[in-house]
Short mmCIF file of C-alpha atoms in Angstrom, two decimals:
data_model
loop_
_atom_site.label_atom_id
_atom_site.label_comp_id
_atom_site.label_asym_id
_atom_site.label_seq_id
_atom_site.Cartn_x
_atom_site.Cartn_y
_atom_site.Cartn_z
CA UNK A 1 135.86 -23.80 -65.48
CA UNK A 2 136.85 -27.71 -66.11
CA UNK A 3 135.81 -29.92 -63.69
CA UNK A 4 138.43 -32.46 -62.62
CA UNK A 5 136.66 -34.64 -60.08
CA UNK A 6 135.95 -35.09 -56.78
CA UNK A 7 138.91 -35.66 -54.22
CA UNK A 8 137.80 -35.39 -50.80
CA UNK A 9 139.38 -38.76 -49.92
CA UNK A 10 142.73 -36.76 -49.70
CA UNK A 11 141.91 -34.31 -47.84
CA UNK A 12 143.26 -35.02 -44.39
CA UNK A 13 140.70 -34.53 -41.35
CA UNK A 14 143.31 -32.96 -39.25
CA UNK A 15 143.98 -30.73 -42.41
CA UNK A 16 139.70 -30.02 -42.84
CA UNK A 17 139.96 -29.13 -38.87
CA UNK A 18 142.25 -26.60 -39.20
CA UNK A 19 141.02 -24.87 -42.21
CA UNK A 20 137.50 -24.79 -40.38
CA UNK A 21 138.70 -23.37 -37.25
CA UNK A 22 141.70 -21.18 -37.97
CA UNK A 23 140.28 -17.33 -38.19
CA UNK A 24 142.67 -17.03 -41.28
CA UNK A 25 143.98 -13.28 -42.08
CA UNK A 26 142.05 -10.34 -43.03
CA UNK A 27 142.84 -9.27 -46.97
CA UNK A 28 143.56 -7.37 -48.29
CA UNK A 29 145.18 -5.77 -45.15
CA UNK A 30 147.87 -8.98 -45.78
CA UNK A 31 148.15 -8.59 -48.76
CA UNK A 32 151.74 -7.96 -48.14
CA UNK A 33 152.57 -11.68 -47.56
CA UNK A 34 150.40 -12.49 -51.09
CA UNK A 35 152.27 -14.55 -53.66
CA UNK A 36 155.83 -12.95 -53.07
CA UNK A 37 156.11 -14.77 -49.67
CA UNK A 38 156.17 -18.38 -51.89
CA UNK A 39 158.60 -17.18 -54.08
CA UNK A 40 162.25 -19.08 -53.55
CA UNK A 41 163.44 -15.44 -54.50
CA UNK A 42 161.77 -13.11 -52.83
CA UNK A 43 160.99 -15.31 -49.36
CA UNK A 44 164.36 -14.22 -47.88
CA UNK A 45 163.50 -10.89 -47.67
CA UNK A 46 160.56 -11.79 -45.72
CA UNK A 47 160.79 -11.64 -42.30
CA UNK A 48 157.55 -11.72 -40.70
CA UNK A 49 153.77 -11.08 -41.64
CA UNK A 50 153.73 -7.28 -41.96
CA UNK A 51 157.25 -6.21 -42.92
CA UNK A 52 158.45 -3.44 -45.40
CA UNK A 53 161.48 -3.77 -46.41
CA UNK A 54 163.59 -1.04 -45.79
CA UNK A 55 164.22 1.25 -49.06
CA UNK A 56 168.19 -0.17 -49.32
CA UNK A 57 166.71 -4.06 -48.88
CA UNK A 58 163.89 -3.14 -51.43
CA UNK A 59 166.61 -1.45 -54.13
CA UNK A 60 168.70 -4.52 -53.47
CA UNK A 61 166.47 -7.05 -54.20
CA UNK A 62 165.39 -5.25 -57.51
CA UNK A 63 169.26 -5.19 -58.83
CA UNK A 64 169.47 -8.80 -57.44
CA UNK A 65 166.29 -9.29 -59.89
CA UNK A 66 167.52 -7.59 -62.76
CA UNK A 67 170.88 -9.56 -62.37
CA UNK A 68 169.17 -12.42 -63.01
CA UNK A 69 168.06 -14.68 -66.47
CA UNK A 70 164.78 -12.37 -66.88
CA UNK A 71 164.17 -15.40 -69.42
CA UNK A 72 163.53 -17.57 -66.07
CA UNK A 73 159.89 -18.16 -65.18
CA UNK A 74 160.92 -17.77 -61.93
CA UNK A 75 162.40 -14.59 -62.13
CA UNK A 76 160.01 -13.25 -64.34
CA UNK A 77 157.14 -14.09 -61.49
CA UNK A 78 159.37 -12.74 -58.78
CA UNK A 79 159.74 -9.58 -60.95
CA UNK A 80 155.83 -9.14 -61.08
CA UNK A 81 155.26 -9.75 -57.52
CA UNK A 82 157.98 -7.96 -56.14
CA UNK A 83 155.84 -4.27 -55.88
CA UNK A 84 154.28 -6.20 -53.01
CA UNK A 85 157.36 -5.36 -51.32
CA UNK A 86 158.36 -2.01 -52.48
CA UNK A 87 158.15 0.43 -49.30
CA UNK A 88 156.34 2.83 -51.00
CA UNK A 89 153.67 1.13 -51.93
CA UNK A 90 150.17 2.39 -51.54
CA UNK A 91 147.40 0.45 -51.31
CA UNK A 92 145.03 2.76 -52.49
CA UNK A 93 146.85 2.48 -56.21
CA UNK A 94 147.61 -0.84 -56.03
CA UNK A 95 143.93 -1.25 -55.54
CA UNK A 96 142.61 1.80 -58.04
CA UNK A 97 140.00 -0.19 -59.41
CA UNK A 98 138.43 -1.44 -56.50
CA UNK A 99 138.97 2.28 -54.37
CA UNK A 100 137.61 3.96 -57.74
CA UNK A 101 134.48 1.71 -57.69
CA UNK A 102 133.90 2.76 -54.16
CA UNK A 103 135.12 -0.79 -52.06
CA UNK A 104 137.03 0.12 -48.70
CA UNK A 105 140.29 -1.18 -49.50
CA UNK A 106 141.60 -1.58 -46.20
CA UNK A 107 137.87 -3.34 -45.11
CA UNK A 108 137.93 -7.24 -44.08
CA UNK A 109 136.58 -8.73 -47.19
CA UNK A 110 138.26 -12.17 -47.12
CA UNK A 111 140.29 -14.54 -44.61
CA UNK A 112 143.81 -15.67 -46.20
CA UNK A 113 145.51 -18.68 -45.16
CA UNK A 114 148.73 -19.31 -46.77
CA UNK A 115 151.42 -22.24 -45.95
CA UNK A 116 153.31 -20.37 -43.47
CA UNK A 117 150.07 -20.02 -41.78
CA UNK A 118 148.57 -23.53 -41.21
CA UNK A 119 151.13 -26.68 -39.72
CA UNK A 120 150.60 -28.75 -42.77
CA UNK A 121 151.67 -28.70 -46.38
CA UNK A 122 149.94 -29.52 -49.15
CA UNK A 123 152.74 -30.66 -50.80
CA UNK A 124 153.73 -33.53 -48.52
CA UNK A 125 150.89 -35.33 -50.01
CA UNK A 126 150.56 -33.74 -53.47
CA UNK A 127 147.06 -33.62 -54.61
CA UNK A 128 146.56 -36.36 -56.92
CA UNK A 129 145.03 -33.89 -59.44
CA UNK A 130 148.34 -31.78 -59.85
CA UNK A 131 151.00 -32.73 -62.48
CA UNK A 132 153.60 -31.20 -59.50
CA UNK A 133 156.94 -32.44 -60.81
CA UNK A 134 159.07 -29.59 -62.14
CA UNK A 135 156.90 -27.07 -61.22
CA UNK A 136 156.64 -24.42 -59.11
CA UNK A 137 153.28 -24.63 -56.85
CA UNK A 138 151.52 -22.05 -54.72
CA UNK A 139 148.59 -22.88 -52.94
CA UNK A 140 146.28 -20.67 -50.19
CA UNK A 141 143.21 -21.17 -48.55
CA UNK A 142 140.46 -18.22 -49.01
CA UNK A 143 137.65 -18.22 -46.50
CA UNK A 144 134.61 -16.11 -46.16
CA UNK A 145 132.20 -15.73 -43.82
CA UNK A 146 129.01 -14.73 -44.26
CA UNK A 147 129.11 -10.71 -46.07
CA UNK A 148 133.18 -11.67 -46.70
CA UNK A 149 133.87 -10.35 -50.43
CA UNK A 150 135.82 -10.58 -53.26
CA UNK A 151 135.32 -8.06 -55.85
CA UNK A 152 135.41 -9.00 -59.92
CA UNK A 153 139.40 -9.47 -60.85
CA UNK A 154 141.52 -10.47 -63.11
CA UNK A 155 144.69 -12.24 -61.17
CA UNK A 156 148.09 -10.77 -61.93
CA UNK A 157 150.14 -12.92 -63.99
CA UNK A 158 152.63 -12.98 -66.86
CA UNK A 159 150.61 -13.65 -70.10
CA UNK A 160 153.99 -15.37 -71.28
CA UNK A 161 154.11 -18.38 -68.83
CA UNK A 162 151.88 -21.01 -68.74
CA UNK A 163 149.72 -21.06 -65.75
CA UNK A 164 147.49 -23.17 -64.17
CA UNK A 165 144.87 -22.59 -61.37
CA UNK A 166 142.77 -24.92 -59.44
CA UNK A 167 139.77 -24.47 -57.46
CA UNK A 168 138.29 -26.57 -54.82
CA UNK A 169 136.28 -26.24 -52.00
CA UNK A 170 136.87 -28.22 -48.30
CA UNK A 171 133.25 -27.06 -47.56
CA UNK A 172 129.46 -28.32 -49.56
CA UNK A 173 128.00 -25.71 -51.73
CA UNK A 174 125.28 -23.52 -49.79
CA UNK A 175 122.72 -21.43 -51.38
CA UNK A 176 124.33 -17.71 -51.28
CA UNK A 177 128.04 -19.62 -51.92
CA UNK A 178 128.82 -17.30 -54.57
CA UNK A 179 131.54 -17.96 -57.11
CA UNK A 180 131.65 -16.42 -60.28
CA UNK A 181 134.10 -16.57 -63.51
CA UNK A 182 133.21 -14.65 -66.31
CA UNK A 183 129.23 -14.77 -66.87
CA UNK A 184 129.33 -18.14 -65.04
CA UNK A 185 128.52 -18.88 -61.07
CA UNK A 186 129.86 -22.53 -59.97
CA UNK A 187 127.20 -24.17 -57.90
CA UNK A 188 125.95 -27.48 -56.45
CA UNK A 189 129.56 -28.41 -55.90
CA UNK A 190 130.82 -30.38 -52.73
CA UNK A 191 133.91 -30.47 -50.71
CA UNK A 192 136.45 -31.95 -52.78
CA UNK A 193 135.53 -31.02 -56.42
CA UNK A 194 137.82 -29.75 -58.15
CA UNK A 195 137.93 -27.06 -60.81
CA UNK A 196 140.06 -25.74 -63.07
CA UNK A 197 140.64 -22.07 -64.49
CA UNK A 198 139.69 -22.63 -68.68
CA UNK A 199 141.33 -19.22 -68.78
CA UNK A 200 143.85 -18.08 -66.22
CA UNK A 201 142.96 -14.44 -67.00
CA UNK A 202 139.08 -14.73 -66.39
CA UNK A 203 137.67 -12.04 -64.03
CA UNK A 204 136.35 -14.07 -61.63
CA UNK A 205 135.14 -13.07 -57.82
CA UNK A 206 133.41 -14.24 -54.89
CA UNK A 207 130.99 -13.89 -51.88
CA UNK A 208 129.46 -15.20 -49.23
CA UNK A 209 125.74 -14.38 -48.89
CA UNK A 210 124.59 -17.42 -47.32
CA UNK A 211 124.36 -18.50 -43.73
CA UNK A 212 127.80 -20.62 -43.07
CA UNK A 213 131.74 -20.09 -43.90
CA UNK A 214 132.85 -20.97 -46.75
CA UNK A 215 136.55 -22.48 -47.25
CA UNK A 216 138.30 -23.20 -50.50
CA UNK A 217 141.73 -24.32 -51.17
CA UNK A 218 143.35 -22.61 -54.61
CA UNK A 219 146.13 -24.47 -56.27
CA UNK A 220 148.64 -22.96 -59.18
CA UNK A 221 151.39 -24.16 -61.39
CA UNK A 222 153.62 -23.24 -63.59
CA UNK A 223 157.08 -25.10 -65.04
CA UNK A 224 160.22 -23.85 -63.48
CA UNK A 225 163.26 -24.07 -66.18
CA UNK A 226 165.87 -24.21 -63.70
CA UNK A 227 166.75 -25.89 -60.18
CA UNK A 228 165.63 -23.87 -57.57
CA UNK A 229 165.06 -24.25 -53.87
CA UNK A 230 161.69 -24.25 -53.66
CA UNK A 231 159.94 -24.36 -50.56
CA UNK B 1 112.48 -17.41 -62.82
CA UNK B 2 110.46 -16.97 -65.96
CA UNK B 3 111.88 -14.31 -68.63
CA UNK B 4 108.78 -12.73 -70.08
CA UNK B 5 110.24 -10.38 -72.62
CA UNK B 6 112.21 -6.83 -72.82
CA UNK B 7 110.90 -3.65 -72.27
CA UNK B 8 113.85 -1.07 -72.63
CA UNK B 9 111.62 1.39 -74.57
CA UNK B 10 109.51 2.00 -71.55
CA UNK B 11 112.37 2.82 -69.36
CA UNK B 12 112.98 6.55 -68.74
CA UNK B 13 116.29 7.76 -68.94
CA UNK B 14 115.26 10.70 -65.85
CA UNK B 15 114.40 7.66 -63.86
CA UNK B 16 118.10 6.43 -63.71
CA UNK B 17 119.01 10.02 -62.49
CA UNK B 18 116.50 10.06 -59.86
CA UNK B 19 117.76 6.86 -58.56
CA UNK B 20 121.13 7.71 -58.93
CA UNK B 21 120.97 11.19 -57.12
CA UNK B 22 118.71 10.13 -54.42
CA UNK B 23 120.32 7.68 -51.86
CA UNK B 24 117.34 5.75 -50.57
CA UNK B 25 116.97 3.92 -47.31
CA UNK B 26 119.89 1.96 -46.30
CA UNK B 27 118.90 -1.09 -45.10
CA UNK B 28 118.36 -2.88 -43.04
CA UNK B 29 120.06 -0.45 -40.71
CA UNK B 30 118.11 2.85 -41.50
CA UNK B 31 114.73 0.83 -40.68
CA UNK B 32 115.35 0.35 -37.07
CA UNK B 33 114.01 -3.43 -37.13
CA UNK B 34 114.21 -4.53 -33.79
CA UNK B 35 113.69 -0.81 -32.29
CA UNK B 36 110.08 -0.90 -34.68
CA UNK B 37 108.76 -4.56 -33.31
CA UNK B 38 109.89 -3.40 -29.46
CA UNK B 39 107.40 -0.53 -29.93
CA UNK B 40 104.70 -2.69 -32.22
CA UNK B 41 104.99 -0.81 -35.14
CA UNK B 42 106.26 -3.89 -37.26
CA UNK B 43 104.94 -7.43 -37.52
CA UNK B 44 107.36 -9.99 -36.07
CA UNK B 45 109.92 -11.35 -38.74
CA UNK B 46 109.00 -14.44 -40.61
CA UNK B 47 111.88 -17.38 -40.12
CA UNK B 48 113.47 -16.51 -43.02
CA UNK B 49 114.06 -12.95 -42.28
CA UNK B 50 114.86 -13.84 -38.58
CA UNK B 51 118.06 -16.00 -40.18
CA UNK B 52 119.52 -13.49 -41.90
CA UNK B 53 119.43 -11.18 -39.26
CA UNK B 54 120.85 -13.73 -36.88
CA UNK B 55 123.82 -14.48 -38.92
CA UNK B 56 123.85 -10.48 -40.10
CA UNK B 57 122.68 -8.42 -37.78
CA UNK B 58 120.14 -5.47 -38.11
CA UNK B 59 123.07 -2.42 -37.54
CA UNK B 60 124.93 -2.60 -41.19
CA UNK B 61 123.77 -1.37 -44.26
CA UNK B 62 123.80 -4.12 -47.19
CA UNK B 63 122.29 -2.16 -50.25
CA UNK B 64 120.17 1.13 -50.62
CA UNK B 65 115.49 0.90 -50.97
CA UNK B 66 114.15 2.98 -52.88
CA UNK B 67 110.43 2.90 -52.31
CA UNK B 68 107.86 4.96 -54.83
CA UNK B 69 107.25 7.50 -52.03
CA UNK B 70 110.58 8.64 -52.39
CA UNK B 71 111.25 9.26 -55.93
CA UNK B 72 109.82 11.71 -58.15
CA UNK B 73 108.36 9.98 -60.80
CA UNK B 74 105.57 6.71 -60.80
CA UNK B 75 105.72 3.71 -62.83
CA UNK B 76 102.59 2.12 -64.76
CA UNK B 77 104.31 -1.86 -65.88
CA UNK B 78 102.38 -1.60 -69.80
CA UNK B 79 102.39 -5.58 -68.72
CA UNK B 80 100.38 -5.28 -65.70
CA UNK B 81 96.79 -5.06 -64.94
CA UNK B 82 96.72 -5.38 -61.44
CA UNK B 83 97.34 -3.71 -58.39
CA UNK B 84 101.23 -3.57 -57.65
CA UNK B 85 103.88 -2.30 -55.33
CA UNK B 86 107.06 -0.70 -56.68
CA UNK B 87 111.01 0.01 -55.50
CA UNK B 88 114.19 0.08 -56.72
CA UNK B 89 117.04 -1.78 -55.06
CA UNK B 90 120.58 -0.02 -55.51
CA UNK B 91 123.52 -1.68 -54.79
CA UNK B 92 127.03 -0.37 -54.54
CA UNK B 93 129.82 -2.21 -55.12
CA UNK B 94 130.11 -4.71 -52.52
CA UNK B 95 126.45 -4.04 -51.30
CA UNK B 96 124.35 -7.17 -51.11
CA UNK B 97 121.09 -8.75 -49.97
CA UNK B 98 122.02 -12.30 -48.22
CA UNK B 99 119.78 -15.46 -49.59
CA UNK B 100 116.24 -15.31 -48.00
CA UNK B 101 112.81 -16.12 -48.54
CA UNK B 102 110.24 -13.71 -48.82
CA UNK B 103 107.55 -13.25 -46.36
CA UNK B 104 104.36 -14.02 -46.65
CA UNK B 105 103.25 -10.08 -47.89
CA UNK B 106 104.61 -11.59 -50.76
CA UNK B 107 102.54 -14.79 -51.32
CA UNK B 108 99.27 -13.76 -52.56
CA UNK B 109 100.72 -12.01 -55.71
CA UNK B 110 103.05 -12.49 -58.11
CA UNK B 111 106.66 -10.87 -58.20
CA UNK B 112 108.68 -9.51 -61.01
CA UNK B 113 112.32 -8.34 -61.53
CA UNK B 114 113.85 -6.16 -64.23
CA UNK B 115 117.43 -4.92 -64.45
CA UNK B 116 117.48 -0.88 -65.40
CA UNK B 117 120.80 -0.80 -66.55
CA UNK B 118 123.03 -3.53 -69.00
CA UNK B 119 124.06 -6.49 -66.79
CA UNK B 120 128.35 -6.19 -65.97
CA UNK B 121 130.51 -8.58 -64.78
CA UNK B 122 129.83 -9.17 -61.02
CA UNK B 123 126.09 -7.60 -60.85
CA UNK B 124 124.65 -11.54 -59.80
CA UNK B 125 120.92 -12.53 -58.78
CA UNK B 126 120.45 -15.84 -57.23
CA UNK B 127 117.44 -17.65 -57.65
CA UNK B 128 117.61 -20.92 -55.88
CA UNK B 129 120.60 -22.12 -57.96
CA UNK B 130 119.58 -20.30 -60.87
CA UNK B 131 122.09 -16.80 -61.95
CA UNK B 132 120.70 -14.40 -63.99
CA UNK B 133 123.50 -12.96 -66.29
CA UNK B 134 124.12 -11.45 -69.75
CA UNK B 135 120.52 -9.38 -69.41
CA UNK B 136 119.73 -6.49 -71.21
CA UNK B 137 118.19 -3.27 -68.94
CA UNK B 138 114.76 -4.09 -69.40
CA UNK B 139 114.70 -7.73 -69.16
CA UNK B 140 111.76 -8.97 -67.51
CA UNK B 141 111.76 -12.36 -65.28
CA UNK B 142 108.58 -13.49 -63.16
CA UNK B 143 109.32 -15.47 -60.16
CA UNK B 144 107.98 -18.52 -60.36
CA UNK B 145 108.16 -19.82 -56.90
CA UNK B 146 107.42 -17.23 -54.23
CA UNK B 147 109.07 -19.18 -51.95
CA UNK B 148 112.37 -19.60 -54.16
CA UNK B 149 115.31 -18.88 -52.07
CA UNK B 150 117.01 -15.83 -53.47
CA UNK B 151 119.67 -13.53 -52.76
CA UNK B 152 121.78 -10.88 -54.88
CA UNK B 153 125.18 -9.08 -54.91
CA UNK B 154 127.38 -6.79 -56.75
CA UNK B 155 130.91 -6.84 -56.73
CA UNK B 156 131.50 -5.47 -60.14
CA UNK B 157 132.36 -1.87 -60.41
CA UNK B 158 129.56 0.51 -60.56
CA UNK B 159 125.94 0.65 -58.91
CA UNK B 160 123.57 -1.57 -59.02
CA UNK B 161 119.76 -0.77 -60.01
CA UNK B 162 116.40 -2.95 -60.18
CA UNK B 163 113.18 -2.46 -60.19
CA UNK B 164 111.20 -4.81 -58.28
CA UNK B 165 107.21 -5.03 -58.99
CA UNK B 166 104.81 -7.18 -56.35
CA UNK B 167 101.14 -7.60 -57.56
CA UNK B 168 98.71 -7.27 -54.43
CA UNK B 169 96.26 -9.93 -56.09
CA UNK B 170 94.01 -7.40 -56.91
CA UNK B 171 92.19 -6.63 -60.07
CA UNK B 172 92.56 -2.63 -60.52
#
C-alpha cells in the first residue's frame, strides 16, 4: 500500500457524524446492491435495496449488454458485475471459497454504506487526493464493529482496465484494527490517511478485534472512454 | 516478540491429527465464565479480560482450547528446562481471540508461541503493533513483554493451529 497523506481537513463533520452513527447494512446479505447499483448501466434496473430482477428484466439487460461496445470500460465493468443481478443467483457459489472454508455466508460480517445510503456525496467535494475528471468513481463506507469480518479476497475486477483503489479510515487506528494486504497489516494510521492499493488484485481482508467501530471510506477509479451519465 | 529459532523437526506429524480430529473447548462459551465466578470456582477476571468480555460477551465461541489433558500425546519443548504449561489454540476461519492482556497467571514466567502449520494469507498474530507473518511451522517467538497487548485472527481459508508454552518460573 502507498501512502498518500493525511486529509482529514476534508472530511466534513456532518459527513464523520453520519458515518459514526448510521448502523450501515449487513454484508454480505446486501451484497445485491454491491458495485452494480453505481453503475450508469445497470442502476436502472435497480429499484430498491433487495430486488431480483425478474428473469425477462435480467435476460434483457444482458442483450442490452451484449449490444453494446464490449470495448467500453464501462460496459465491460457492467458486464462483470451484472451476476449480482441474475435471479438465479446463489450465494452459496458466488461465495464458494468462503462457504468451502467454513464462513457462514449469510452471517453479519461487515456494515456497508454505499451513496444511496448516506445524504451526502463524496463527489460534491471531490477528495483532493483523486484525479476524478473523466473517470468513473465508486466509493462505500465499510464498518465493523468489534468481531465484524472480512475474510482474505481478491476484489473482482477486469485485469484489462486500469484501476485504482483508495483506502482511508474516518476513525484512529486501535490496537485489534486489523487490515491486511498481502503479508502486510496497515497500522498506526489516523483518520484521514490515505492509502493506496500498489496492486489492485492483492488479497487483502479485515477485522475488528479491538474494543471500538471501526469506519473506513474506500475510493476507486477507473477512465471512462465515452460520455456517460454518471451518477 | 523475540524469534528464537525453528524447530520443525520436533513437530509430530500425529500431533496435527490429534488436533485436527479433536474439537477442543470452545471458548469462551463452553467455560461458563460468569456461571464459574457466581459459584467461586474461578478467580474474578483481571481488567483486561473483563473488557473483552464487556464489548464480547461470554455466550459466543471465538476459537477452539486445546489443553494437554485433552489430547493424546505430551510435549517436552527440547528448548526448555523449566516447568511449563501447554495448549493448542485452533482457529477456524473467522475464529478469533480479541486484543487483551494476559493475566497475571502469566507474569511470573515467560511465554512462547510457535505456529504448527506454514503461515497463509490471513492467519495474523498481533503483538502490540507488531504482525507475525511469512513463518515457517515451527517458528519460535518469546514474548517479550508479558504485558504486550495481543490479539489473533484467521480469516484465511483453513484452520488455524498454535502451540502456546507458559513457564511456571520453576526450575524442574
Amino acid at each position: 500500500m502507498k501512502y498518500i497523506g493525511n486529509f482529514f481537513n476534508w472530511i466534513k463533520p456532518e459527513w464523520l457524524n453520519e458515518v459514526i452513527t448510521h448502523p450501515g447494512f449487513e454484508m454480505p446479505k446486501h451484497s445485491l446492491r454491491n458495485e452494480a447499483r453505481f453503475n450508469p448501466i445497470l442502476k436502472s434496473y435497480i429499484k430498491d435495496v433487495d430486488r431480483v430482477l425478474s428473469q425477462q428484466e435480467y435476460d434483457q439487460l444482458i442483450t442490452e449488454l451484449d449490444a453494446m461496445d464490449s470495448n467500453d470500460n464501462v460496459v465491460r465493468h457492467a458486464r462483470i458485475h451484472s451476476n449480482y443481478l441474475d435471479p438465479k443467483r446463489k450465494l452459496d457459489e458466488e461465495y464458494g471459497m468462503y462457504h468451502d472454508a467454513g464462513y457462514d455466508v449469510w452471517a453479519d460480517h461487515f456494515r456497508l454504506m454505499e451513496k444511496f445510503d448516506v445524504s451526502f456525496d463524496i463527489l460534491e467535494d471531490p477528495p483532493p487526493f483523486l484525479d476524478w475528471k473523466d473517470k468513473h468513481i465508486t466509493w462505500w463506507f465499510s464498518k465493523m464493529d468489534p468481531g465484524h469480518i472480512m475474510p482474505m479476497h481478491i476484489d473482482k475486477a477486469d485485469p484489462n482496465i486500469k484501476i485504482h483503489k483508495y483506502w482511508m479510515p474516518w476513525t484512529n487506528y486501535e490496537k485489534g484494527h486489523i487490515f491486511m494486504v498481502e503479508d502486510r497489516v496497515i497500522t498506526d494510521y489516523r483518520a484521514g490517511d490515505v492509502f493506496m492499493f500498489e496492486n489492485p488484485g492483492a488479497w487483502h481482508g479485515a477485522v475488528n478485534i479491538g474494543h471500538s467501530p471501526r469506519a473506513i471510506l474506500q475510493i476507486t477509479d477507473y477512465k471512462i472512454s465515452r460520455n456517460l451519465d454518471i451518477v | 516478540m523475540k524469534y528464537l529459532g525453528n524447530y520443525q523437526d520436533w513437530i509430530q506429524t500425529s500431533w496435527i491429527d490429534d488436533i485436527l480430529s479433536i474439537q477442543g473447548f470452545g471458548a469462551p462459551k463452553e467455560f461458563n465464565i460468569d456461571k464459574e465466578i457466581a459459584l467461586g470456582q474461578r478467580s474474578t477476571m483481571h481488567e483486561s479480560e473483563r473488557k473483552v468480555y464487556k464489548v464480547y460477551g461470554t455466550d459466543k465461541i471465538f476459537f477452539y482450547l486445546l489443553e494437554s489433558k485433552c489430547l493424546d500425546f505430551d510435549i517436552q519443548p527440547p528448548w526448555l528446562n523449566e516447568r511449563f504449561d501447554w495448549w493448542v489454540t485452533k482457529m477456524y476461519p473467522g475464529q478469533f481471540i480479541p486484543v487483551h492482556r494476559d493475566g497475571p497467571k502469566h507474569l511470573k514466567g515467560k511465554r512462547y508461541w510457535m505456529p504448527l502449520q506454514d503461515w497463509q494469507p490471513g492467519h495474523i498474530f498481533m503483538y502490540e503493533n507488531i504482525s507475525i507473518t511469512k513463518y515457517i511451522a515451527g517458528d519460535l517467538w518469546e514474548y517479550e513483554d508479558p504485558l504486550a497487548i495481543h490479539g489473533a485472527i484467521n480469516i484465511g481459508h483453513s484452520p488455524r493451529l498454535i502451540l502456546q508454552v507458559s513457564t511456571t518460573g520453576e526450575t524442574v
